[in-house]
Amino acid sequence: MQLLRRGDSGPAVEDVRETLRRLGILADTPQGARSPGYFDADVDHAVRVFQQGRGLITDGIVGPDTARALREAGWSLGDRLLAYTVTTPTSGDDVAMLQERLLELGYNVGRPNGVFDQQTETALVRFQRDYGLTPDGVCGPQTLRALRQLGRKVTGGRPGLLREQELLRRAGPRMRGKRIVIDPGHGGADRGVEVAGVDEANLMWDLARRLVGRMSATGMEAVLSRNEDSCPPDAERAQFANDIGADLVVSLHTDANRSMHAQGLATYHFGNGSGATSTVGEALAGLIQRELLTRTAMLDCRPQPCTWELVRRTRMPAVRLEIGYLTHIGDRRKLLDPEFRDVVAEGVLVAVKRLYLLGQDDQPTGTFTFSDVLAREYGRDQISAS
């Protein structure tokens, strides 16, 4: 789609203004002002407010993610029939409201991510069957009335978050037997950020291979989300992780900025700004951030919530790493160094191990090594013998 930014005009801008107005973020266009199809300073500010509240990059530009979020924000529960469709799953704030309500009633929809998927349909069918409704998996008027009449069954916390934490606890401290998807950003014809003959896709492919090798050595099943010459959409990468039943997803990217001074490391996890979040994803993002900062001395751009497609559509905790800025000469030099990429791979591996240790029998940040992890997995005698 065409990117919309300050100074643009046309019907698409008018639609954005109308959506922001209905959401109460933008005031009505006053008499005598510019055309409602003009992207002025007020629209720019309103878009940034909307982006910040939705876990999107706060740049004032209406790109694919912001346009999708604006469309979804226009729906409230009851505005339309909701049902599962295989090819293009329905998404919107109304779906998120339905998921939250089903969770309150004790039905497992997973994370309330606003996407009507098969797990949501299964939970809805169980609710309908339990309450004597036609179990057709369609949220229509009768189902809505039943949902609104019933009180909460689950109290004392957000049930989706508690369920995710319990799954982590039950998984145990060993990495062996767990499945992780490593997602190198971009690929194929999409090279991502390109600066001075260096491109993001190649760097992240190399880093992903290093990480897969280390993860596999611990006994984890490490799987790449794409081939070297392909670039699946983020929704397809998320579906791949869901289909194979991955335990975790780690997505690898670098960043760019018009300012040559922008630099640093950031990690992202699912969080929509209104309470829905992945607590385990947030924990993993924090662990990776701390490990890599200690090992690389990069600038700290902090862990942050987001609603990007990959972390939103995955049913397991997913984290996206933005490892430096290729537009910053210092970060670029680091990323071009194979030894630096080895350091990053080890840091991510250690952070995943720390996640499963749940703080027990741990070591100070930055001191845990690849050999230490192997020793924990296989026993020190076996590692020494090898």
Coordinates of C-alpha atoms in Angstrom, one line a residue:
M1 CA 0.0 0.0 0.0
Q2 CA 1.0 3.7 -0.4
L3 CA 2.6 5.2 2.7
L4 CA 0.7 8.2 4.1
R5 CA 2.5 10.9 5.9
R6 CA 2.3 14.6 6.8
G7 CA 1.7 16.7 3.6
D8 CA -0.2 14.0 1.7
S9 CA -3.8 14.4 0.6
G10 CA -6.5 12.4 -1.0
P11 CA -9.4 10.0 -0.2
A12 CA -7.1 7.6 1.7
V13 CA -6.1 10.4 4.1
E14 CA -9.8 11.3 4.5
D15 CA -10.5 7.7 5.5
V16 CA -7.7 7.9 8.1
R17 CA -9.0 11.2 9.5
E18 CA -12.5 9.7 9.8
T19 CA -11.3 6.6 11.6
L20 CA -9.2 8.7 14.1
R21 CA -12.2 11.0 14.6
R22 CA -14.5 8.0 15.4
L23 CA -12.0 6.7 17.8
G24 CA -12.0 10.0 19.7
I25 CA -8.3 10.8 18.9
L26 CA -8.9 13.5 16.4
A27 CA -11.3 16.5 16.7
D28 CA -13.7 17.3 14.0
T29 CA -12.3 19.4 11.1
P30 CA -13.2 23.0 11.9
Q31 CA -15.0 25.3 9.4
G32 CA -12.6 27.0 7.1
A33 CA -9.8 24.5 7.7
R34 CA -8.0 22.7 4.9
S35 CA -9.7 19.8 3.1
P36 CA -10.5 16.8 5.3
G37 CA -8.4 14.9 2.8
Y38 CA -5.2 16.7 3.9
F39 CA -2.6 15.1 6.3
D40 CA -1.8 18.0 8.5
A41 CA -0.1 18.4 11.9
D42 CA -3.2 17.4 13.8
V43 CA -3.5 14.1 11.9
D44 CA 0.2 13.5 12.4
H45 CA -0.2 13.9 16.1
A46 CA -3.3 11.7 16.2
V47 CA -1.6 9.0 14.3
R48 CA 1.3 9.0 16.7
V49 CA -1.1 8.8 19.7
F50 CA -2.8 5.9 18.1
Q51 CA 0.4 4.1 17.2
Q52 CA 1.8 4.5 20.8
G53 CA -1.4 3.0 22.2
R54 CA -1.3 0.1 19.9
G55 CA 2.3 -1.0 20.3
L56 CA 3.4 0.3 16.8
I57 CA 6.4 2.3 15.8
T58 CA 5.5 5.9 16.7
D59 CA 6.5 7.6 13.5
G60 CA 3.3 9.3 12.3
I61 CA 3.4 7.4 9.1
V62 CA 0.4 5.2 8.1
G63 CA 2.1 2.1 6.6
P64 CA 0.7 -1.4 6.4
D65 CA 0.8 -2.1 10.2
T66 CA -0.8 1.1 11.2
A67 CA -3.4 0.8 8.4
R68 CA -4.3 -2.7 9.6
A69 CA -4.6 -1.5 13.2
L70 CA -6.8 1.4 12.2
R71 CA -9.2 -1.0 10.3
E72 CA -9.3 -3.4 13.3
A73 CA -9.9 -0.6 15.8
G74 CA -13.2 0.3 14.0
W75 CA -14.9 -2.9 15.1
S76 CA -16.8 -3.5 18.4
L77 CA -18.2 -6.8 19.6
G78 CA -21.7 -7.1 18.0
D79 CA -20.9 -5.1 14.9
R80 CA -20.7 -8.2 12.7
L81 CA -20.9 -12.0 12.8
L82 CA -17.6 -13.6 13.8
A83 CA -16.5 -17.0 12.5
Y84 CA -13.3 -18.8 11.6
T85 CA -12.2 -18.7 8.0
V86 CA -9.1 -20.6 6.8
T87 CA -7.9 -18.4 4.1
T88 CA -8.2 -14.9 5.6
P89 CA -8.9 -15.1 9.3
T90 CA -11.1 -12.3 10.7
S91 CA -9.3 -9.8 12.9
G92 CA -10.3 -6.8 14.9
D93 CA -10.9 -5.3 18.3
D94 CA -14.3 -7.2 18.3
V95 CA -12.4 -10.5 18.1
A96 CA -10.1 -9.4 20.9
M97 CA -13.2 -8.6 23.0
L98 CA -14.7 -12.0 22.3
Q99 CA -11.4 -13.7 23.2
E100 CA -11.2 -11.8 26.5
R101 CA -14.8 -12.7 27.4
L102 CA -14.2 -16.4 26.7
L103 CA -11.1 -16.4 28.8
E104 CA -13.0 -14.8 31.7
L105 CA -15.5 -17.7 31.4
G106 CA -12.7 -20.3 31.6
Y107 CA -12.4 -21.2 27.9
N108 CA -8.9 -21.4 26.5
V109 CA -8.4 -19.2 23.4
G110 CA -4.7 -18.8 24.1
R111 CA -3.5 -15.2 23.9
P112 CA -6.2 -12.6 23.1
N113 CA -4.5 -11.3 19.9
G114 CA -7.6 -10.1 18.0
V115 CA -7.3 -12.9 15.3
F116 CA -10.2 -15.3 15.0
D117 CA -8.3 -18.6 14.6
Q118 CA -9.0 -22.2 15.0
Q119 CA -8.3 -22.1 18.8
T120 CA -10.8 -19.3 19.2
E121 CA -13.4 -21.3 17.2
T122 CA -12.8 -24.4 19.4
A123 CA -13.3 -22.4 22.6
L124 CA -16.4 -20.7 21.2
V125 CA -17.9 -24.1 20.2
R126 CA -17.3 -25.5 23.7
F127 CA -19.0 -22.4 25.2
Q128 CA -22.0 -22.8 22.9
R129 CA -22.3 -26.5 23.7
D130 CA -22.0 -26.0 27.4
Y131 CA -24.8 -23.3 27.4
G132 CA -27.2 -25.1 25.1
L133 CA -26.6 -23.0 22.1
T134 CA -26.1 -24.3 18.5
P135 CA -22.4 -25.2 18.5
D136 CA -21.7 -23.7 15.1
G137 CA -18.6 -21.6 16.0
V138 CA -20.3 -18.4 14.9
C139 CA -20.6 -15.5 17.3
G140 CA -24.0 -14.1 16.4
P141 CA -26.8 -12.4 18.4
Q142 CA -27.8 -15.4 20.6
T143 CA -24.2 -16.2 21.5
L144 CA -23.6 -12.5 22.3
R145 CA -26.6 -12.4 24.6
A146 CA -25.3 -15.5 26.5
L147 CA -21.8 -14.0 26.8
R148 CA -23.1 -10.8 28.2
Q149 CA -25.5 -12.4 30.7
L150 CA -22.9 -14.6 32.4
G151 CA -20.5 -13.6 35.2
R152 CA -16.8 -14.3 35.3
K153 CA -15.7 -17.8 36.3
V154 CA -11.9 -17.0 36.4
T155 CA -10.8 -14.4 38.9
G156 CA -7.6 -13.3 40.5
G157 CA -5.6 -12.4 37.4
R158 CA -5.7 -12.5 33.7
P159 CA -6.3 -16.2 32.8
G160 CA -4.4 -16.2 29.5
L161 CA -1.3 -14.8 31.2
L162 CA -1.5 -17.3 34.0
R163 CA -1.9 -20.2 31.6
E164 CA 1.2 -19.1 29.6
Q165 CA 3.3 -18.9 32.8
E166 CA 2.1 -22.3 34.0
L167 CA 3.1 -23.9 30.6
L168 CA 6.6 -22.5 31.1
R169 CA 6.8 -23.9 34.6
R170 CA 5.7 -27.3 33.4
A171 CA 8.2 -27.3 30.5
G172 CA 11.0 -27.8 33.0
P173 CA 14.6 -26.4 32.9
R174 CA 16.0 -28.5 30.1
M175 CA 16.3 -27.2 26.6
R176 CA 16.5 -30.7 25.1
G177 CA 13.3 -31.7 23.3
K178 CA 12.0 -28.2 23.0
R179 CA 11.3 -26.6 19.6
I180 CA 12.3 -23.1 18.6
V181 CA 11.8 -21.2 15.4
I182 CA 14.6 -18.9 14.3
D183 CA 13.3 -16.3 12.0
P184 CA 15.9 -14.4 9.9
G185 CA 14.2 -11.2 8.7
H186 CA 13.5 -10.5 5.0
G187 CA 15.1 -12.8 2.4
G188 CA 14.8 -13.5 -1.3
A189 CA 14.2 -10.3 -3.3
D190 CA 13.5 -8.4 -0.1
R191 CA 17.0 -7.5 1.3
G192 CA 15.7 -5.3 4.1
V193 CA 18.0 -2.5 5.2
E194 CA 20.8 -2.0 2.7
V195 CA 23.7 0.3 3.5
A196 CA 27.2 0.6 1.8
G197 CA 26.8 -2.8 0.1
V198 CA 25.7 -4.5 3.3
D199 CA 22.1 -5.9 3.6
E200 CA 20.0 -7.0 6.5
A201 CA 18.8 -10.3 4.9
N202 CA 22.4 -11.7 4.5
L203 CA 23.5 -10.7 8.0
M204 CA 20.4 -12.1 9.7
W205 CA 20.6 -15.3 7.7
D206 CA 24.2 -15.8 8.8
L207 CA 23.3 -15.0 12.4
A208 CA 20.3 -17.4 12.3
R209 CA 22.5 -20.3 11.1
R210 CA 24.9 -19.7 14.0
L211 CA 22.1 -19.6 16.4
V212 CA 20.5 -22.8 15.0
G213 CA 23.8 -24.6 15.3
R214 CA 24.1 -23.7 19.0
M215 CA 20.5 -24.4 19.8
S216 CA 20.7 -27.8 18.1
A217 CA 23.8 -28.7 20.1
T218 CA 21.8 -28.3 23.3
G219 CA 19.2 -30.9 22.1
M220 CA 16.6 -28.3 21.1
E221 CA 14.9 -28.7 17.7
A222 CA 15.8 -25.4 16.0
V223 CA 14.0 -24.7 12.8
L224 CA 14.4 -21.8 10.3
S225 CA 11.3 -19.9 9.3
R226 CA 12.4 -19.5 5.7
N227 CA 14.9 -20.6 3.0
E228 CA 17.8 -18.5 2.1
D229 CA 16.1 -17.4 -1.2
S230 CA 12.6 -16.8 0.1
C231 CA 10.7 -14.1 2.0
P232 CA 7.3 -15.4 3.4
P233 CA 5.0 -12.8 4.8
D234 CA 5.1 -12.4 8.6
A235 CA 1.6 -14.0 9.0
E236 CA 2.9 -17.0 7.1
R237 CA 6.0 -17.3 9.3
A238 CA 3.7 -17.1 12.4
Q239 CA 1.4 -19.8 10.9
F240 CA 4.5 -22.0 10.3
A241 CA 5.5 -21.7 13.9
N242 CA 1.9 -22.5 15.0
D243 CA 1.6 -25.5 12.7
I244 CA 4.8 -27.2 14.0
G245 CA 3.9 -26.5 17.6
A246 CA 7.0 -24.4 18.4
D247 CA 7.7 -23.5 22.0
L248 CA 9.4 -20.2 21.2
V249 CA 10.1 -17.9 18.2
V250 CA 13.1 -15.6 17.9
S251 CA 13.0 -13.1 15.0
L252 CA 16.2 -11.4 13.9
H253 CA 16.4 -7.9 12.4
T254 CA 18.6 -4.8 12.1
D255 CA 17.3 -1.3 12.0
A256 CA 17.9 1.9 10.0
N257 CA 17.2 5.6 10.6
R258 CA 17.6 8.9 8.6
S259 CA 19.8 10.1 11.4
M260 CA 23.3 8.6 11.3
H261 CA 23.5 8.9 15.1
A262 CA 20.6 6.5 15.8
Q263 CA 22.1 3.3 17.2
G264 CA 21.5 0.5 19.7
L265 CA 19.7 -2.7 20.6
A266 CA 16.0 -3.2 21.2
T267 CA 13.8 -6.3 21.8
Y268 CA 10.1 -6.6 21.2
H269 CA 7.4 -8.8 22.5
F270 CA 3.6 -9.0 22.1
G271 CA 1.7 -6.3 23.9
N272 CA -1.2 -4.1 22.7
G273 CA -1.1 -1.3 25.2
S274 CA -4.4 -2.2 26.7
G275 CA -3.5 -5.1 29.0
A276 CA -3.2 -8.0 26.5
T277 CA 0.4 -9.2 26.6
S278 CA 2.7 -12.2 26.5
T279 CA 4.3 -12.4 30.0
V280 CA 6.7 -15.1 28.9
G281 CA 7.6 -13.2 25.7
E282 CA 8.2 -10.1 27.8
A283 CA 10.4 -12.1 30.2
L284 CA 12.5 -13.5 27.3
A285 CA 12.8 -10.1 25.6
G286 CA 14.2 -8.7 28.9
L287 CA 16.6 -11.6 29.3
I288 CA 17.9 -11.3 25.8
Q289 CA 18.3 -7.5 26.1
R290 CA 20.3 -7.8 29.3
E291 CA 22.5 -10.6 28.0
L292 CA 23.3 -8.8 24.8
L293 CA 23.9 -5.4 26.4
T294 CA 26.4 -6.9 28.8
R295 CA 28.2 -8.8 26.1
T296 CA 28.2 -6.2 23.3
A297 CA 28.2 -2.8 25.1
M298 CA 25.5 -1.6 22.6
L299 CA 23.2 1.3 23.4
D300 CA 20.1 0.2 25.4
C301 CA 16.9 0.9 23.4
R302 CA 15.0 -1.3 25.9
P303 CA 12.5 -4.1 25.6
Q304 CA 9.2 -2.9 24.2
P305 CA 5.7 -4.2 23.5
C306 CA 4.4 -4.3 19.9
T307 CA 1.6 -5.7 17.8
W308 CA 3.5 -6.6 14.7
E309 CA 2.1 -9.6 12.8
L310 CA 4.7 -12.2 13.8
V311 CA 4.5 -11.7 17.5
R312 CA 0.8 -11.2 17.4
R313 CA -0.2 -14.2 15.4
T314 CA 2.1 -16.8 17.1
R315 CA 0.5 -18.9 19.7
M316 CA 3.7 -19.3 21.6
P317 CA 6.0 -16.6 23.1
A318 CA 7.8 -14.7 20.3
V319 CA 10.5 -12.0 20.5
R320 CA 11.8 -9.8 17.7
L321 CA 15.4 -8.5 18.0
E322 CA 16.5 -5.2 16.4
I323 CA 20.3 -5.7 16.6
G324 CA 21.8 -2.3 15.9
Y325 CA 21.4 0.2 13.1
L326 CA 23.1 -0.5 9.7
T327 CA 22.9 3.3 9.2
H328 CA 25.2 3.8 12.2
I329 CA 28.9 3.2 11.4
G330 CA 29.7 1.7 14.8
D331 CA 26.8 -0.7 14.8
R332 CA 27.5 -1.7 11.2
R333 CA 31.1 -2.5 12.0
K334 CA 30.0 -4.7 14.8
L335 CA 27.5 -6.6 12.7
L336 CA 30.0 -7.2 9.9
D337 CA 32.3 -8.9 12.4
P338 CA 31.7 -12.7 12.5
E339 CA 33.0 -12.8 16.1
F340 CA 30.3 -10.3 17.1
R341 CA 27.6 -12.4 15.5
D342 CA 28.9 -15.4 17.5
V343 CA 28.6 -13.3 20.7
V344 CA 25.0 -12.4 19.8
A345 CA 24.2 -16.1 19.1
E346 CA 25.6 -17.2 22.5
G347 CA 23.8 -14.4 24.3
V348 CA 20.4 -15.4 22.8
L349 CA 21.1 -19.1 23.6
V350 CA 21.9 -18.2 27.2
A351 CA 18.8 -16.0 27.6
V352 CA 16.6 -18.9 26.4
K353 CA 18.3 -21.2 29.0
R354 CA 17.7 -18.6 31.7
L355 CA 14.0 -18.4 30.7
Y356 CA 13.6 -22.1 31.4
L357 CA 15.6 -22.0 34.6
L358 CA 13.0 -19.7 36.1
G359 CA 15.7 -18.0 38.1
Q360 CA 16.9 -21.2 39.8
D361 CA 20.6 -22.2 39.9
D362 CA 21.4 -19.3 37.6
Q363 CA 24.5 -17.2 37.1
P364 CA 25.2 -13.5 36.9
T365 CA 24.3 -11.8 33.5
G366 CA 27.0 -12.1 31.0
T367 CA 28.9 -14.9 32.7
F368 CA 27.0 -17.9 31.5
T369 CA 28.7 -19.5 28.5
F370 CA 27.8 -21.9 25.7
S371 CA 29.9 -24.6 27.5
D372 CA 28.0 -23.9 30.7
V373 CA 24.7 -24.4 29.0
L374 CA 25.9 -27.7 27.4
A375 CA 27.2 -28.9 30.8
R376 CA 23.7 -28.2 32.3
E377 CA 22.1 -30.1 29.5
Y378 CA 24.3 -33.2 29.3
G379 CA 26.3 -33.3 32.5
R380 CA 29.8 -31.9 33.1
D381 CA 31.5 -35.3 32.9
Q382 CA 30.2 -35.9 29.4
I383 CA 31.2 -32.4 28.2
S384 CA 34.7 -32.8 29.7
A385 CA 35.1 -36.2 28.0
S386 CA 34.1 -34.8 24.6

